[in-house]
Amino acid sequence: MGFYSERILPNLIACACGSKPILKHRRIMVPEAEGRVLEVGMGSGTNLPYYDGERVSEIVGVEPSEGMRIKARRAIDGQSIPVELIDAPGEALPVEDASIDTVLLTFTLCTIPDYEAALAEMRRVLKPGGKLVFVEHGLAADAGIARWQRRVEPAWKAIGGGCHLTRPMDKLIADGGFRIDRLEADYTPKTPKFSGFVYRGLAGVH
């Protein structure tokens, strides 16, 4: 990993993913997590204040970026919920089969190179009756915005650590073996439309 990836990019991502419009999505969805939680792509630990301590017994966070893990460790300090932070990618989760009650996925699936493998891993670690809680930006519903997303995406990926703008998140999650039980998808206010179409919901395993 280079200087940009581990020193500059984590600050840019933490700033963008901690903006007020994005935090609103987190405030709504993170409290849905319960039991033993696996947070895929913990980033800088932005979700930690929004967990419900009465419903969550433990958080296992996986994060492959050293720069992000440095930030996350600062956020973990003082947390009342036990948090284990692990250096691992979403495609190879170091977690036992059927040992997780909730997988939390927030603005992560857009960046994981092999999203199919990552979704298979999430399905593997979930207990029967477990759930996937997700907040992800992706392909817009409007054809005009989608065209702009496709034009912008190559440059966006280069500066955004591999972040894709055009992944249809509901379809990817459903094709990954999940049953979508709740879904909302719309543009985030005060956010550029090409990067602000957000899919928010809950899913279970077939």
PDB file of C-alpha atoms in Angstrom:
ATOM      1  CA  MET A   1       0.000   0.000   0.000  1.00  0.00           C
ATOM      2  CA  GLY A   2       1.289   3.472  -0.903  1.00  0.00           C
ATOM      3  CA  PHE A   3       1.352   6.760   0.952  1.00  0.00           C
ATOM      4  CA  TYR A   4      -1.848   7.965  -0.733  1.00  0.00           C
ATOM      5  CA  SER A   5      -3.769   4.755   0.074  1.00  0.00           C
ATOM      6  CA  GLU A   6      -2.769   4.597   3.723  1.00  0.00           C
ATOM      7  CA  ARG A   7      -2.331   8.253   4.712  1.00  0.00           C
ATOM      8  CA  ILE A   8      -4.342  10.509   2.410  1.00  0.00           C
ATOM      9  CA  LEU A   9      -7.266   8.311   1.329  1.00  0.00           C
ATOM     10  CA  PRO A  10      -8.356   7.309   4.888  1.00  0.00           C
ATOM     11  CA  ASN A  11      -8.777  10.986   5.764  1.00  0.00           C
ATOM     12  CA  LEU A  12     -10.783  11.680   2.599  1.00  0.00           C
ATOM     13  CA  ILE A  13     -13.041   8.671   3.166  1.00  0.00           C
ATOM     14  CA  ALA A  14     -13.547   9.449   6.858  1.00  0.00           C
ATOM     15  CA  CYS A  15     -14.571  12.991   5.954  1.00  0.00           C
ATOM     16  CA  ALA A  16     -16.986  11.936   3.196  1.00  0.00           C
ATOM     17  CA  CYS A  17     -18.491   9.036   5.150  1.00  0.00           C
ATOM     18  CA  GLY A  18     -18.879  11.195   8.249  1.00  0.00           C
ATOM     19  CA  SER A  19     -20.832  13.990   6.578  1.00  0.00           C
ATOM     20  CA  LYS A  20     -24.195  14.906   8.108  1.00  0.00           C
ATOM     21  CA  PRO A  21     -26.338  13.447   5.273  1.00  0.00           C
ATOM     22  CA  ILE A  22     -24.452  10.140   5.464  1.00  0.00           C
ATOM     23  CA  LEU A  23     -24.580  10.046   9.266  1.00  0.00           C
ATOM     24  CA  LYS A  24     -28.370  10.218   9.028  1.00  0.00           C
ATOM     25  CA  HIS A  25     -28.382   6.886   7.181  1.00  0.00           C
ATOM     26  CA  ARG A  26     -26.136   5.409   9.858  1.00  0.00           C
ATOM     27  CA  ARG A  27     -28.337   6.671  12.701  1.00  0.00           C
ATOM     28  CA  ILE A  28     -31.328   4.955  11.130  1.00  0.00           C
ATOM     29  CA  MET A  29     -29.777   1.585  10.267  1.00  0.00           C
ATOM     30  CA  VAL A  30     -26.949   0.805  12.716  1.00  0.00           C
ATOM     31  CA  PRO A  31     -29.369   0.412  15.687  1.00  0.00           C
ATOM     32  CA  GLU A  32     -30.954  -2.496  13.764  1.00  0.00           C
ATOM     33  CA  ALA A  33     -27.864  -4.572  14.613  1.00  0.00           C
ATOM     34  CA  GLU A  34     -28.171  -7.033  17.483  1.00  0.00           C
ATOM     35  CA  GLY A  35     -26.338  -9.878  19.172  1.00  0.00           C
ATOM     36  CA  ARG A  36     -22.845 -10.660  17.938  1.00  0.00           C
ATOM     37  CA  VAL A  37     -22.219  -8.231  15.090  1.00  0.00           C
ATOM     38  CA  LEU A  38     -19.736  -8.486  12.234  1.00  0.00           C
ATOM     39  CA  GLU A  39     -19.034  -5.079  10.701  1.00  0.00           C
ATOM     40  CA  VAL A  40     -17.470  -5.576   7.276  1.00  0.00           C
ATOM     41  CA  GLY A  41     -15.289  -2.592   6.456  1.00  0.00           C
ATOM     42  CA  MET A  42     -15.222  -0.864   9.843  1.00  0.00           C
ATOM     43  CA  GLY A  43     -13.338   2.062   8.342  1.00  0.00           C
ATOM     44  CA  SER A  44     -12.627   4.764  10.897  1.00  0.00           C
ATOM     45  CA  GLY A  45     -15.240   3.442  13.342  1.00  0.00           C
ATOM     46  CA  THR A  46     -17.910   5.951  12.307  1.00  0.00           C
ATOM     47  CA  ASN A  47     -20.742   3.530  13.149  1.00  0.00           C
ATOM     48  CA  LEU A  48     -19.682   2.883  16.739  1.00  0.00           C
ATOM     49  CA  PRO A  49     -21.728   5.664  18.420  1.00  0.00           C
ATOM     50  CA  TYR A  50     -24.928   4.386  16.800  1.00  0.00           C
ATOM     51  CA  TYR A  51     -24.959   0.806  18.099  1.00  0.00           C
ATOM     52  CA  ASP A  52     -27.613   0.013  20.704  1.00  0.00           C
ATOM     53  CA  GLY A  53     -25.624  -1.232  23.717  1.00  0.00           C
ATOM     54  CA  GLU A  54     -28.687  -3.015  25.093  1.00  0.00           C
ATOM     55  CA  ARG A  55     -29.066  -5.122  21.945  1.00  0.00           C
ATOM     56  CA  VAL A  56     -25.447  -5.746  20.888  1.00  0.00           C
ATOM     57  CA  SER A  57     -23.217  -8.097  22.876  1.00  0.00           C
ATOM     58  CA  GLU A  58     -20.025  -7.899  20.776  1.00  0.00           C
ATOM     59  CA  ILE A  59     -18.708  -6.241  17.617  1.00  0.00           C
ATOM     60  CA  VAL A  60     -16.172  -7.891  15.329  1.00  0.00           C
ATOM     61  CA  GLY A  61     -14.848  -5.328  12.866  1.00  0.00           C
ATOM     62  CA  VAL A  62     -12.826  -6.274   9.799  1.00  0.00           C
ATOM     63  CA  GLU A  63     -10.816  -3.605   7.994  1.00  0.00           C
ATOM     64  CA  PRO A  64      -7.978  -4.240   5.504  1.00  0.00           C
ATOM     65  CA  SER A  65      -6.602  -0.676   5.499  1.00  0.00           C
ATOM     66  CA  GLU A  66      -3.923   0.065   8.069  1.00  0.00           C
ATOM     67  CA  GLY A  67      -4.684   3.778   7.893  1.00  0.00           C
ATOM     68  CA  MET A  68      -8.342   3.137   8.642  1.00  0.00           C
ATOM     69  CA  ARG A  69      -7.531   0.731  11.485  1.00  0.00           C
ATOM     70  CA  ILE A  70      -5.438   3.455  13.140  1.00  0.00           C
ATOM     71  CA  LYS A  71      -8.474   5.741  13.090  1.00  0.00           C
ATOM     72  CA  ALA A  72     -10.819   2.967  14.214  1.00  0.00           C
ATOM     73  CA  ARG A  73      -8.688   2.133  17.265  1.00  0.00           C
ATOM     74  CA  ARG A  74      -9.111   5.715  18.466  1.00  0.00           C
ATOM     75  CA  ALA A  75     -12.887   5.423  18.077  1.00  0.00           C
ATOM     76  CA  ILE A  76     -12.926   2.052  19.870  1.00  0.00           C
ATOM     77  CA  ASP A  77     -11.265   3.481  22.994  1.00  0.00           C
ATOM     78  CA  GLY A  78     -13.901   4.007  25.657  1.00  0.00           C
ATOM     79  CA  GLN A  79     -16.600   1.927  23.947  1.00  0.00           C
ATOM     80  CA  SER A  80     -18.826   0.059  26.389  1.00  0.00           C
ATOM     81  CA  ILE A  81     -19.511  -2.731  23.853  1.00  0.00           C
ATOM     82  CA  PRO A  82     -16.563  -5.138  23.380  1.00  0.00           C
ATOM     83  CA  VAL A  83     -14.964  -4.545  19.963  1.00  0.00           C
ATOM     84  CA  GLU A  84     -12.442  -6.768  18.195  1.00  0.00           C
ATOM     85  CA  LEU A  85     -10.725  -5.159  15.205  1.00  0.00           C
ATOM     86  CA  ILE A  86      -9.198  -7.533  12.642  1.00  0.00           C
ATOM     87  CA  ASP A  87      -6.984  -6.923   9.617  1.00  0.00           C
ATOM     88  CA  ALA A  88      -8.882  -8.821   6.928  1.00  0.00           C
ATOM     89  CA  PRO A  89     -10.654  -8.276   3.592  1.00  0.00           C
ATOM     90  CA  GLY A  90     -14.348  -8.920   3.060  1.00  0.00           C
ATOM     91  CA  GLU A  91     -13.556 -11.818   0.739  1.00  0.00           C
ATOM     92  CA  ALA A  92     -11.881 -13.850   3.522  1.00  0.00           C
ATOM     93  CA  LEU A  93     -13.606 -13.269   6.841  1.00  0.00           C
ATOM     94  CA  PRO A  94     -11.706 -14.872   9.761  1.00  0.00           C
ATOM     95  CA  VAL A  95     -14.931 -15.798  11.528  1.00  0.00           C
ATOM     96  CA  GLU A  96     -16.499 -19.182  12.280  1.00  0.00           C
ATOM     97  CA  ASP A  97     -19.415 -20.549  10.267  1.00  0.00           C
ATOM     98  CA  ALA A  98     -22.870 -19.593  11.577  1.00  0.00           C
ATOM     99  CA  SER A  99     -21.473 -17.548  14.462  1.00  0.00           C
ATOM    100  CA  ILE A 100     -22.817 -14.062  13.716  1.00  0.00           C
ATOM    101  CA  ASP A 101     -26.268 -12.649  14.463  1.00  0.00           C
ATOM    102  CA  THR A 102     -25.939  -9.480  12.348  1.00  0.00           C
ATOM    103  CA  VAL A 103     -23.654  -8.500   9.491  1.00  0.00           C
ATOM    104  CA  LEU A 104     -23.427  -4.723   9.119  1.00  0.00           C
ATOM    105  CA  LEU A 105     -22.432  -3.346   5.738  1.00  0.00           C
ATOM    106  CA  THR A 106     -22.189   0.441   5.358  1.00  0.00           C
ATOM    107  CA  PHE A 107     -20.624   2.052   2.273  1.00  0.00           C
ATOM    108  CA  THR A 108     -18.337  -0.947   1.842  1.00  0.00           C
ATOM    109  CA  LEU A 109     -19.686  -3.181  -0.939  1.00  0.00           C
ATOM    110  CA  CYS A 110     -18.930  -0.430  -3.450  1.00  0.00           C
ATOM    111  CA  THR A 111     -15.207  -0.917  -2.837  1.00  0.00           C
ATOM    112  CA  ILE A 112     -14.707  -4.661  -2.269  1.00  0.00           C
ATOM    113  CA  PRO A 113     -13.028  -6.030  -5.442  1.00  0.00           C
ATOM    114  CA  ASP A 114     -14.698  -9.475  -5.389  1.00  0.00           C
ATOM    115  CA  TYR A 115     -18.114  -8.610  -4.009  1.00  0.00           C
ATOM    116  CA  GLU A 116     -19.508 -12.053  -4.883  1.00  0.00           C
ATOM    117  CA  ALA A 117     -16.927 -13.787  -2.680  1.00  0.00           C
ATOM    118  CA  ALA A 118     -17.541 -11.254   0.094  1.00  0.00           C
ATOM    119  CA  LEU A 119     -21.308 -11.815   0.058  1.00  0.00           C
ATOM    120  CA  ALA A 120     -20.744 -15.584   0.121  1.00  0.00           C
ATOM    121  CA  GLU A 121     -18.551 -15.094   3.190  1.00  0.00           C
ATOM    122  CA  MET A 122     -21.195 -12.974   4.906  1.00  0.00           C
ATOM    123  CA  ARG A 123     -23.788 -15.636   4.197  1.00  0.00           C
ATOM    124  CA  ARG A 124     -21.436 -18.313   5.589  1.00  0.00           C
ATOM    125  CA  VAL A 125     -20.863 -16.586   8.929  1.00  0.00           C
ATOM    126  CA  LEU A 126     -24.493 -15.673   9.614  1.00  0.00           C
ATOM    127  CA  LYS A 127     -26.473 -17.869  11.973  1.00  0.00           C
ATOM    128  CA  PRO A 128     -29.797 -19.311  10.765  1.00  0.00           C
ATOM    129  CA  GLY A 129     -32.240 -16.454  11.238  1.00  0.00           C
ATOM    130  CA  GLY A 130     -29.425 -13.884  11.222  1.00  0.00           C
ATOM    131  CA  LYS A 131     -29.671 -10.684   9.214  1.00  0.00           C
ATOM    132  CA  LEU A 132     -27.708  -8.385   6.958  1.00  0.00           C
ATOM    133  CA  VAL A 133     -28.122  -4.676   7.678  1.00  0.00           C
ATOM    134  CA  PHE A 134     -26.940  -2.566   4.749  1.00  0.00           C
ATOM    135  CA  VAL A 135     -26.486   1.042   3.676  1.00  0.00           C
ATOM    136  CA  GLU A 136     -24.731   1.295   0.308  1.00  0.00           C
ATOM    137  CA  HIS A 137     -24.523   3.842  -2.486  1.00  0.00           C
ATOM    138  CA  GLY A 138     -24.719   2.605  -6.042  1.00  0.00           C
ATOM    139  CA  LEU A 139     -26.391   2.677  -9.437  1.00  0.00           C
ATOM    140  CA  ALA A 140     -29.017   5.414  -9.668  1.00  0.00           C
ATOM    141  CA  ALA A 141     -32.569   4.712 -10.765  1.00  0.00           C
ATOM    142  CA  ASP A 142     -32.589   7.535 -13.325  1.00  0.00           C
ATOM    143  CA  ALA A 143     -31.023   6.712 -16.693  1.00  0.00           C
ATOM    144  CA  GLY A 144     -29.488  10.173 -17.066  1.00  0.00           C
ATOM    145  CA  ILE A 145     -27.741  10.031 -13.698  1.00  0.00           C
ATOM    146  CA  ALA A 146     -26.636   6.452 -14.384  1.00  0.00           C
ATOM    147  CA  ARG A 147     -24.986   7.591 -17.622  1.00  0.00           C
ATOM    148  CA  TRP A 148     -23.020  10.208 -15.697  1.00  0.00           C
ATOM    149  CA  GLN A 149     -22.053   7.605 -13.126  1.00  0.00           C
ATOM    150  CA  ARG A 150     -20.566   5.419 -15.855  1.00  0.00           C
ATOM    151  CA  ARG A 151     -18.622   8.357 -17.286  1.00  0.00           C
ATOM    152  CA  VAL A 152     -17.252   9.450 -13.925  1.00  0.00           C
ATOM    153  CA  GLU A 153     -16.577   5.991 -12.465  1.00  0.00           C
ATOM    154  CA  PRO A 154     -13.053   5.343 -13.870  1.00  0.00           C
ATOM    155  CA  ALA A 155     -11.657   8.546 -12.367  1.00  0.00           C
ATOM    156  CA  TRP A 156     -13.728   8.089  -9.207  1.00  0.00           C
ATOM    157  CA  LYS A 157     -12.278   4.612  -8.653  1.00  0.00           C
ATOM    158  CA  ALA A 158      -8.746   5.930  -9.088  1.00  0.00           C
ATOM    159  CA  ILE A 159      -9.087   8.623  -6.429  1.00  0.00           C
ATOM    160  CA  GLY A 160     -11.572   6.773  -4.217  1.00  0.00           C
ATOM    161  CA  GLY A 161      -9.689   3.583  -3.441  1.00  0.00           C
ATOM    162  CA  GLY A 162     -11.579   1.447  -5.954  1.00  0.00           C
ATOM    163  CA  CYS A 163     -15.048   2.752  -5.072  1.00  0.00           C
ATOM    164  CA  HIS A 164     -17.627   1.883  -7.758  1.00  0.00           C
ATOM    165  CA  LEU A 165     -20.572   4.159  -8.563  1.00  0.00           C
ATOM    166  CA  THR A 166     -22.587   1.768 -10.728  1.00  0.00           C
ATOM    167  CA  ARG A 167     -23.135  -1.354  -8.663  1.00  0.00           C
ATOM    168  CA  PRO A 168     -26.884  -2.165  -8.373  1.00  0.00           C
ATOM    169  CA  MET A 169     -26.746  -3.016  -4.697  1.00  0.00           C
ATOM    170  CA  ASP A 170     -30.168  -4.608  -4.298  1.00  0.00           C
ATOM    171  CA  LYS A 171     -29.510  -6.968  -7.201  1.00  0.00           C
ATOM    172  CA  LEU A 172     -26.011  -7.860  -5.976  1.00  0.00           C
ATOM    173  CA  ILE A 173     -27.294  -8.665  -2.491  1.00  0.00           C
ATOM    174  CA  ALA A 174     -30.199 -10.741  -3.832  1.00  0.00           C
ATOM    175  CA  ASP A 175     -27.944 -12.577  -6.296  1.00  0.00           C
ATOM    176  CA  GLY A 176     -25.566 -13.229  -3.384  1.00  0.00           C
ATOM    177  CA  GLY A 177     -28.112 -15.545  -1.785  1.00  0.00           C
ATOM    178  CA  PHE A 178     -29.915 -13.069   0.454  1.00  0.00           C
ATOM    179  CA  ARG A 179     -33.646 -12.446   0.761  1.00  0.00           C
ATOM    180  CA  ILE A 180     -34.276  -8.705   0.900  1.00  0.00           C
ATOM    181  CA  ASP A 181     -36.887  -8.078   3.582  1.00  0.00           C
ATOM    182  CA  ARG A 182     -36.812  -4.273   3.594  1.00  0.00           C
ATOM    183  CA  LEU A 183     -35.467  -1.824   1.056  1.00  0.00           C
ATOM    184  CA  GLU A 184     -35.439   1.924   0.541  1.00  0.00           C
ATOM    185  CA  ALA A 185     -33.511   3.530  -2.310  1.00  0.00           C
ATOM    186  CA  ASP A 186     -33.302   7.239  -3.067  1.00  0.00           C
ATOM    187  CA  TYR A 187     -30.973  10.200  -3.445  1.00  0.00           C
ATOM    188  CA  THR A 188     -29.308  11.531  -0.314  1.00  0.00           C
ATOM    189  CA  PRO A 189     -30.065  15.244   0.248  1.00  0.00           C
ATOM    190  CA  LYS A 190     -27.187  17.717  -0.082  1.00  0.00           C
ATOM    191  CA  THR A 191     -25.067  15.096  -1.858  1.00  0.00           C
ATOM    192  CA  PRO A 192     -24.128  14.933  -5.562  1.00  0.00           C
ATOM    193  CA  LYS A 193     -26.651  12.679  -7.285  1.00  0.00           C
ATOM    194  CA  PHE A 194     -23.985  10.654  -9.096  1.00  0.00           C
ATOM    195  CA  SER A 195     -22.577   9.488  -5.730  1.00  0.00           C
ATOM    196  CA  GLY A 196     -25.612   9.865  -3.495  1.00  0.00           C
ATOM    197  CA  PHE A 197     -28.116   7.221  -4.595  1.00  0.00           C
ATOM    198  CA  VAL A 198     -28.318   5.072  -1.446  1.00  0.00           C
ATOM    199  CA  TYR A 199     -29.807   1.617  -0.895  1.00  0.00           C
ATOM    200  CA  ARG A 200     -30.829   1.028   2.730  1.00  0.00           C
ATOM    201  CA  GLY A 201     -32.379  -2.128   4.127  1.00  0.00           C
ATOM    202  CA  LEU A 202     -32.437  -5.507   5.839  1.00  0.00           C
ATOM    203  CA  ALA A 203     -31.888  -8.941   4.343  1.00  0.00           C
ATOM    204  CA  GLY A 204     -31.955 -12.548   5.546  1.00  0.00           C
ATOM    205  CA  VAL A 205     -30.473 -15.773   4.220  1.00  0.00           C
ATOM    206  CA  HIS A 206     -32.569 -18.014   1.979  1.00  0.00           C
TER     207      HIS A 206
END
